Coordinates of C-alpha atoms in Angstrom, one line a residue:
M1 CA 0.0 0.0 0.0
G2 CA 1.3 3.5 -0.9
Q3 CA 2.3 6.3 1.4
R4 CA -0.5 8.2 3.1
Y5 CA -0.5 11.9 3.7
S6 CA -2.7 13.9 6.0
K7 CA -5.3 16.2 4.6
N8 CA -3.6 19.1 6.3
I9 CA -0.2 18.4 4.6
L10 CA -1.8 18.0 1.2
R11 CA -3.8 21.2 1.7
K12 CA -0.6 23.1 2.6
L13 CA 1.2 21.8 -0.4
R14 CA -1.7 22.7 -2.8
N15 CA -2.7 26.0 -1.3
D16 CA 0.2 27.5 0.8
I17 CA 3.1 27.2 -1.7
P18 CA 2.4 29.7 -4.4
V19 CA 2.2 27.9 -7.8
D20 CA 4.1 30.7 -9.5
F21 CA 6.9 30.2 -7.0
V22 CA 7.0 26.5 -7.8
I23 CA 7.0 27.2 -11.6
A24 CA 9.6 29.9 -11.6
D25 CA 11.9 29.4 -8.6
V26 CA 11.6 25.7 -7.8
L27 CA 11.2 24.1 -11.2
K28 CA 12.9 26.9 -13.2
Q29 CA 10.3 26.7 -16.0
P30 CA 10.3 29.4 -18.7
N31 CA 7.9 32.1 -17.6
K32 CA 7.1 35.8 -18.2
I33 CA 4.7 38.6 -17.2
S34 CA 2.4 39.4 -20.1
E35 CA -0.6 41.8 -19.9
G36 CA -0.2 41.8 -16.1
Y37 CA -0.4 38.0 -15.8
F38 CA 2.2 35.5 -14.8
R39 CA 2.5 33.1 -17.8
F40 CA 4.5 29.9 -18.0
L41 CA 5.4 27.4 -20.6
C42 CA 2.9 24.6 -20.3
P43 CA 4.7 21.3 -19.6
N44 CA 1.9 19.3 -21.4
C45 CA 1.5 21.2 -24.7
G46 CA 4.5 23.6 -24.8
E47 CA 2.3 26.7 -25.3
F48 CA 2.6 30.0 -23.4
N49 CA -1.2 30.5 -23.5
T50 CA -1.3 30.2 -19.7
A51 CA -2.0 32.2 -16.6
V52 CA -1.9 31.8 -12.8
N53 CA -4.9 32.7 -10.6
P54 CA -3.4 33.7 -7.2
K55 CA -6.9 33.4 -5.5
T56 CA -7.1 29.7 -6.3
N57 CA -3.4 29.0 -6.5
L58 CA -3.9 27.3 -9.9
G59 CA -2.0 27.6 -13.1
R60 CA -4.2 27.1 -16.2
C61 CA -3.3 26.3 -19.8
F62 CA -5.9 27.6 -22.1
S63 CA -4.5 25.6 -25.1
C64 CA -4.7 22.1 -23.6
E65 CA -7.3 23.2 -20.9
K66 CA -5.2 21.7 -18.0
N67 CA -5.2 23.2 -14.5
F68 CA -2.1 22.8 -12.3
N69 CA -1.8 23.0 -8.6
P70 CA 1.7 22.9 -7.2
I71 CA 1.6 19.1 -6.9
D72 CA 0.3 18.7 -10.5
M73 CA 3.0 21.0 -11.8
V74 CA 5.8 19.0 -10.2
M75 CA 4.3 15.8 -11.5
S76 CA 4.1 17.2 -15.0
V77 CA 7.5 18.9 -15.2
K78 CA 9.6 16.2 -13.4
T79 CA 7.4 13.3 -14.5
Y80 CA 7.1 12.2 -10.9
S81 CA 4.4 10.1 -9.4
F82 CA 2.0 11.7 -6.9
T83 CA 4.0 10.4 -4.0
Q84 CA 7.3 11.6 -5.5
A85 CA 5.9 15.0 -6.1
V86 CA 4.5 15.3 -2.6
E87 CA 7.8 14.2 -1.1
Y88 CA 9.7 16.7 -3.3
L89 CA 7.4 19.6 -2.3
M90 CA 7.5 18.6 1.4
T91 CA 11.3 19.0 1.1
V92 CA 10.9 22.4 -0.6
A93 CA 8.4 23.6 2.0
R94 CA 10.5 21.9 4.8
L95 CA 7.4 20.0 6.0
N96 CA 9.3 16.7 6.6

């Protein structure tokens, strides 16, 4: 059986680590500010037709219609499993 994480830990990883910080500073993904929006290179389709909503802490690609929270972003960029992505972000956030 796989590793289990508390709801509180998963909530912190999804909501308390800014997704734009994960994209730009942790994963070093190509990004830019355009028309007042933080935009990033989508790891799924390779388009810059993206934006980050700080209220929901989600990145969105309007080309492939994928939403990314910090865990999803790590999974997509690093091709990690859910468990690997959680462990990686826990290290980044110093939660372990």
